[in-house]
Amino acid sequence: MASSSLKSTPLSPSTPLASSKHLSQSQKSPLQSSLSEITSPHTPNATPSQNPTFTPARILTPDLCDILSNQLTPSDTDDPAFIPFLRCAQEQLAAYKSLLVQVQNDENAPALVQATHDSPQTNRHRKSLKQPKELVRITASSQEHVSRWREVNRRARIAYESLRCYYHLQYITDPQVRETTKVKVLRSDLKAFTELHKLGPQLVPYLQADKRIVGPIPGVEIGDIFFHRAELCLLGLHGPIQAGIGYAPGVFVEENEPIAASIVASGGYEDDRELEEDVLLYTGSGGKGRNDSHVSADQSLERGNLALERSMNYRIEVRVIRGMKLEPNSGRKLYVYDGLYRVVDCRRGNGQSGCLVYQFKLLRIQGQNQLGSKTIRIAIETKAKLAENIIPSGYVSPDISGGKEAIPVLLFNDVDKNNHPMYGPMMYEYLKSPEYPFSSKVSAMKGCQCRPTCSDKCPCKERNGGTFAYDNGILLHGRPIVYECGNGCHCAATCSNRVTQRGIRYQLEVFRSRDTQWGVRSLDPIQAGTFICEFSGDVVLRDMVKQGSEFQTVLIDPRKFPMRWHHWGNLSAVFPEWKPFESPVVEEQPEYFLDVSRRNNVACYISHSEYPNAFIQFVLYSHDDVKFPRMAVFAMENIPPLRDITLDYGCSTDLDEGDNSMEGE
């Protein structure tokens, strides 16, 4: 069959889908498609498409469109995060009303419902035209749109991680749930995906049942990591939960041939090979058991194998995700998106087992960012050298904390090569935790009597609004303040309600940045919801700081940080009645600054971003005074090794109370 071409057009969140038509029989270029524009739920001011392609669940009238639009008008009580979705729905109704009016006024306009000349009995069973199944490609037209798509994806992933933890904690703490479930081990990752998958486009707008996406996924960057394979499916990066080849069945293509969209290369077959950095030899599917890499039967050219062969014929790019073991002897895998490849060769021959296998040679498309898997390997190799007391090139200090942190904090500089011992972060005294000045009236936090670990009746749990704060070290919900078990508690140091006080658990490094002077990153993959570090410096009471004071620009103000903890643990997508955690109620705001001009720690070098991947959560464990909470940094999303950790400092031009910035020398 002759191959055909795919026409790709820039796409913003206001025009999310590109629809493919038939495959041309006369051209040898990539598979072509034309664009159908659909207004996105993330762009409030989007212009309604002139030719909306969505099909209503039932026939609408212009008057009904007006009624529904009025009901969707945002109010002051609506969550600001959902107002763009309400406005988008209004725009979709307006676009459809316009089309309805056009059809009513134009007798030659195409009918929205198939016209028939059947008898009245048959006419009652007429059905509206179904949206044709399509193969689509999506591209972002600007960096702003990329950031907006990432925000959409982030909310979906937060909902997934929150729901996964919710189901897991429910299973291990509620005997009735365990009895009802009747499984030895609950796959909370799959259960969370199943529930969220039902929401479809409500959660991830570009995922629609009648479309399959080839090429990049909006808002997913090369190097993005996933701790659960179900996350790949949630974002449409890879469709099947278990199969290694994701493809669009023939019904999505005019020629009725399957087209591969993605593969997961995790070494599941003994014949898989990494030929070169940008060349992958991938073994086809079939011929082996689920948990066995040994092929025991011949593979055939069908399903995923046929789809990869057809993608080679039509020169359709394939998304490649690599599965990497988190630890040598661990069964857990980390999945990393490595970008787009093309299948350049397909052969069938005897594999190591002697059975016939299909092998596909994939070549990475040039011009993309560095392989995410390569970055992870670099981080792993760096950690291995440091463990042997070998200082890799570019590292100025193996530990700027001087042994104060449980895990050394590295200093890296390959920008200006200034390795003076009194340079940058090494100019300051490292202070692991703030020292709060309390009056004699302030007592230490009253501890619980739980032994050896906290129970359902733990008073520390009640302080947190009646729920545990963490599940396996992952923050379950953002809240005004988190109460951890402290020095006065009788529970063990390993208690699940002791997280931030244990100190950092990731191999962090301060690095010289061309963009932000200094930044912080990790050599380890950071899982969303986990603790990274806490801010430290000299505590200064607010009433001691006057406008224009000489050290004002090196003050960190706890009040300036936006309440992004509101987003973490948000389950409203699944449970409409769910409300953000407002307990425990904190009636007073922090009454201090952190002066980081003389003493500070690793957190003080974290960069600012309007789209941060981390957030601030206030925590108490050593005292009861809510005016002096600790500023703990938690991951808002999965952060790959060597990617800049960022926070929203709430920066503004108003310096009345400091600008929350660290200036490096």
XYZ file of C-alpha atoms in Angstrom, residues 198-560:
363
model
C -14.663 7.376 33.597
C -14.421 11.173 33.596
C -12.684 11.207 30.206
C -12.521 14.697 28.650
C -13.884 16.261 31.838
C -10.496 15.568 33.401
C -8.182 15.597 30.366
C -9.911 17.562 27.563
C -7.886 16.172 24.650
C -8.749 12.543 25.461
C -11.902 11.630 23.576
C -13.280 8.188 22.817
C -13.554 8.864 19.081
C -9.930 10.010 18.678
C -6.447 8.560 18.996
C -3.405 10.816 19.265
C -0.154 10.297 17.376
C 2.904 12.435 18.036
C 3.418 14.495 21.187
C 0.888 14.690 23.999
C 0.078 18.296 24.971
C 1.712 19.312 28.227
C 3.990 16.244 28.458
C 7.701 17.031 28.189
C 10.612 14.784 27.336
C 12.078 13.593 30.621
C 8.765 13.563 32.525
C 8.649 10.612 34.917
C 5.834 8.370 36.150
C 5.888 6.079 39.179
C 2.790 4.167 38.069
C 2.069 2.897 34.602
C -1.573 3.842 34.966
C -0.458 7.499 34.838
C 0.689 6.955 31.249
C -2.807 5.818 30.358
C -4.435 8.651 32.269
C -2.702 11.281 30.103
C -2.979 9.309 26.862
C 0.797 8.912 26.624
C 0.388 5.150 26.323
C -2.985 3.458 26.044
C -2.763 -0.113 27.370
C -2.199 -0.825 31.060
C -0.027 -3.883 30.372
C 0.750 -4.271 26.657
C 3.976 -2.739 25.398
C 2.545 -1.414 22.129
C -0.166 1.232 22.097
C -1.968 1.594 18.784
C -5.054 2.954 17.086
C -7.221 0.145 15.658
C -8.101 0.191 11.984
C -11.480 1.835 12.622
C -9.620 5.083 13.330
C -7.942 5.058 9.901
C -9.639 5.292 6.492
C -7.712 2.300 5.143
C -8.796 0.222 8.154
C -5.190 -0.511 9.162
C -3.844 -0.165 12.731
C -1.284 2.561 13.438
C 1.120 2.409 16.403
C 1.220 5.487 18.631
C 3.522 4.472 21.501
C 5.685 1.749 22.989
C 6.967 1.048 26.495
C 10.518 -0.312 26.340
C 11.299 -1.849 29.712
C 13.370 -4.896 28.823
C 10.407 -7.251 28.911
C 11.867 -9.391 26.112
C 15.272 -11.036 26.089
C 15.939 -9.816 22.536
C 15.466 -6.081 23.294
C 18.613 -4.020 22.636
C 19.856 -0.438 22.926
C 21.999 -0.254 19.777
C 23.077 3.372 20.144
C 21.960 6.384 22.128
C 19.220 7.232 19.633
C 18.617 3.752 18.213
C 16.360 1.157 19.834
C 15.849 -2.480 18.811
C 12.388 -3.370 20.075
C 10.973 -6.894 20.151
C 7.375 -7.307 19.031
C 4.596 -8.604 21.255
C 3.388 -12.140 21.828
C 4.957 -15.541 22.331
C 5.645 -15.320 26.076
C 3.999 -15.322 29.474
C 3.052 -12.186 31.334
C 6.016 -12.107 33.747
C 8.495 -13.987 31.594
C 11.076 -12.460 29.232
C 11.651 -15.815 27.492
C 9.785 -16.266 24.197
C 8.294 -19.742 23.939
C 6.164 -19.427 20.778
C 6.441 -17.784 17.359
C 5.187 -14.216 17.065
C 2.779 -13.215 14.313
C 2.193 -10.005 12.379
C -1.022 -8.915 14.048
C -2.360 -6.326 16.494
C 0.539 -4.261 17.920
C 3.159 -5.853 15.666
C 1.119 -5.051 12.573
C 0.547 -1.520 13.854
C 4.297 -0.904 14.218
C 4.900 -2.260 10.726
C 2.177 0.023 9.318
C 3.639 3.005 11.190
C 6.935 2.280 9.465
C 5.162 2.193 6.110
C 3.380 5.511 6.708
C 6.350 7.080 8.542
C 4.232 7.891 11.588
C 6.235 8.886 14.658
C 5.950 6.719 17.768
C 6.171 7.908 21.388
C 8.789 5.966 23.358
C 8.548 5.477 27.117
C 11.305 3.600 28.893
C 10.792 1.579 32.045
C 13.760 1.688 34.419
C 14.185 -0.124 37.728
C 14.257 2.219 40.703
C 16.710 -0.075 42.489
C 18.760 -3.054 41.210
C 16.849 -5.662 43.232
C 13.505 -3.897 43.228
C 10.489 -4.886 41.168
C 9.278 -1.271 41.004
C 9.896 0.647 37.816
C 10.149 4.294 36.936
C 8.737 5.261 33.546
C 10.310 8.149 31.636
C 9.126 9.728 28.392
C 11.988 9.807 25.863
C 10.321 11.550 22.923
C 9.426 10.626 19.359
C 10.973 7.873 17.220
C 10.308 6.453 13.777
C 10.276 2.778 12.903
C 12.910 2.381 10.164
C 13.164 -1.396 9.899
C 11.080 -4.493 10.614
C 12.466 -8.028 10.478
C 11.328 -11.473 11.511
C 13.887 -14.001 12.588
C 14.928 -16.488 15.220
C 15.371 -14.951 18.665
C 17.568 -16.197 21.480
C 14.966 -18.804 22.349
C 14.898 -20.163 18.800
C 11.349 -18.963 18.185
C 10.459 -16.512 15.436
C 10.174 -12.941 16.724
C 9.560 -9.573 15.121
C 12.181 -6.936 15.770
C 11.654 -3.275 15.039
C 14.467 -0.787 14.703
C 13.443 2.670 15.919
C 15.446 5.833 15.221
C 14.950 8.909 17.376
C 13.811 12.026 15.518
C 16.487 14.718 15.619
C 16.104 18.136 17.230
C 14.515 16.966 20.489
C 15.703 17.563 24.039
C 18.116 15.117 25.632
C 16.771 11.676 26.402
C 15.096 11.557 29.784
C 16.536 8.095 30.381
C 20.035 9.423 29.639
C 19.602 12.144 32.264
C 18.563 9.513 34.800
C 21.605 7.380 33.942
C 23.873 10.414 34.408
C 22.343 10.985 37.850
C 22.781 7.312 38.789
C 26.430 7.336 37.656
C 27.098 10.550 39.587
C 25.672 9.064 42.781
C 27.792 5.933 42.305
C 30.976 8.011 41.993
C 30.115 10.098 45.043
C 29.526 6.914 47.044
C 33.124 5.959 46.235
C 34.379 9.428 47.265
C 35.059 10.344 43.642
C 34.153 13.978 42.927
C 32.784 14.256 39.356
C 33.677 17.214 37.163
C 31.806 20.417 37.969
C 31.215 19.670 41.652
C 32.656 22.309 43.980
C 31.695 20.748 47.304
C 30.493 17.252 48.230
C 28.456 18.662 51.153
C 27.751 22.330 51.883
C 25.823 21.285 55.011
C 29.028 20.099 56.649
C 27.377 16.864 57.759
C 24.369 18.589 59.335
C 21.936 16.967 56.908
C 21.308 13.213 56.890
C 22.176 13.205 53.193
C 24.985 15.468 51.888
C 23.956 18.570 49.934
C 26.124 18.990 46.846
C 27.327 22.205 45.174
C 27.682 22.178 41.380
C 29.026 24.910 39.109
C 29.911 24.519 35.436
C 28.953 28.093 34.502
C 31.653 30.492 35.722
C 34.173 28.002 37.164
C 34.529 29.971 40.393
C 35.552 27.374 42.952
C 36.648 29.706 45.756
C 35.701 28.241 49.173
C 33.965 31.510 50.119
C 31.885 31.610 46.939
C 28.093 31.534 46.591
C 26.341 29.204 49.085
C 29.666 28.478 50.805
C 29.804 32.101 52.022
C 27.036 31.375 54.534
C 26.763 29.238 57.613
C 24.531 26.249 56.959
C 21.564 26.101 59.339
C 19.566 22.887 59.133
C 16.426 24.148 60.930
C 15.207 27.522 62.181
C 15.580 28.388 65.850
C 12.307 29.943 67.018
C 12.384 32.485 69.883
C 9.561 31.633 72.279
C 8.370 33.342 75.406
C 8.019 31.426 78.638
C 4.271 31.198 78.058
C 4.717 29.000 74.993
C 4.917 25.329 75.889
C 6.085 22.385 73.865
C 3.463 20.479 71.906
C 1.531 17.987 73.996
C 2.387 14.533 72.772
C 0.302 11.441 72.093
C 0.503 8.244 74.127
C 0.468 5.883 71.117
C 2.803 2.851 71.193
C 4.558 1.763 69.054
C 2.801 3.705 66.301
C -0.184 6.011 66.106
C -3.718 4.592 66.133
C -7.097 5.880 64.958
C -7.628 7.585 68.324
C -4.324 9.464 68.193
C -4.773 13.086 69.344
C -2.271 14.185 66.684
C -4.641 12.742 64.090
C -7.497 14.730 65.631
C -5.376 17.877 65.424
C -5.197 17.295 61.676
C -8.960 17.418 61.328
C -9.556 13.737 62.104
C -7.437 12.280 59.286
C -3.864 11.124 59.026
C -1.588 13.596 57.288
C 0.580 11.088 55.395
C 0.495 7.729 53.670
C 3.918 6.124 53.219
C 5.539 9.531 53.406
C 3.169 11.121 50.880
C 1.113 14.087 52.013
C -2.530 13.100 51.595
C -4.078 16.567 51.503
C -2.832 20.100 51.656
C -4.227 21.951 54.660
C -3.644 25.193 56.589
C -1.209 23.422 58.890
C -0.013 19.857 59.469
C 0.574 18.578 62.999
C 3.236 15.890 63.165
C 4.035 13.798 66.203
C 6.758 15.582 68.147
C 9.282 15.170 70.952
C 6.516 14.778 73.540
C 4.904 11.847 71.714
C 5.473 8.251 72.805
C 5.273 6.767 69.296
C 8.407 5.477 67.622
C 10.695 7.613 65.466
C 9.464 5.571 62.511
C 5.844 6.648 63.072
C 4.114 7.460 59.800
C 3.158 10.872 61.231
C 6.819 11.917 61.438
C 8.007 13.030 58.013
C 9.520 16.503 57.749
C 11.369 16.183 61.071
C 13.403 13.292 59.675
C 15.160 15.691 57.324
C 15.834 15.451 53.612
C 15.677 12.047 51.945
C 16.755 13.011 48.440
C 20.266 13.713 47.149
C 19.867 17.458 46.600
C 22.357 19.790 45.006
C 22.619 23.559 44.697
C 23.724 24.414 41.170
C 24.850 27.533 39.353
C 22.193 28.550 36.834
C 22.488 30.836 33.822
C 18.841 31.802 34.229
C 18.289 32.222 37.974
C 21.866 32.522 39.354
C 21.284 29.560 41.655
C 18.873 26.666 41.682
C 18.196 23.372 43.449
C 17.736 19.950 41.862
C 17.962 16.317 42.885
C 19.956 13.344 41.719
C 16.993 11.176 42.731
C 13.540 11.066 41.153
C 11.139 12.908 43.472
C 7.632 11.525 43.829
C 4.697 13.925 43.932
C 3.462 14.649 47.450
C 6.756 13.821 49.166
C 8.787 16.098 51.416
C 11.851 17.729 49.834
C 13.298 20.135 52.429
C 12.337 23.007 54.742
C 13.348 26.665 54.747
C 15.833 27.727 57.385
C 17.439 30.979 58.487
C 17.494 33.350 61.410
C 13.997 34.028 62.746
C 13.106 37.725 62.861
C 9.855 38.956 64.421
C 7.742 40.971 62.014
C 7.448 43.978 64.304
C 11.241 44.270 64.336
C 11.449 44.860 60.583
C 10.909 48.364 59.279
C 10.451 49.402 55.668
C 13.773 50.244 54.075
C 15.882 48.194 56.475
C 19.206 47.165 55.008
C 18.591 43.399 55.052
C 15.044 43.547 53.724
C 15.852 41.956 50.357
C 17.142 38.770 51.967
C 14.042 38.086 54.053
C 11.774 35.162 53.323
C 8.175 35.912 54.218
C 5.908 32.918 54.977
C 2.855 35.044 54.184
C 3.965 35.687 50.613
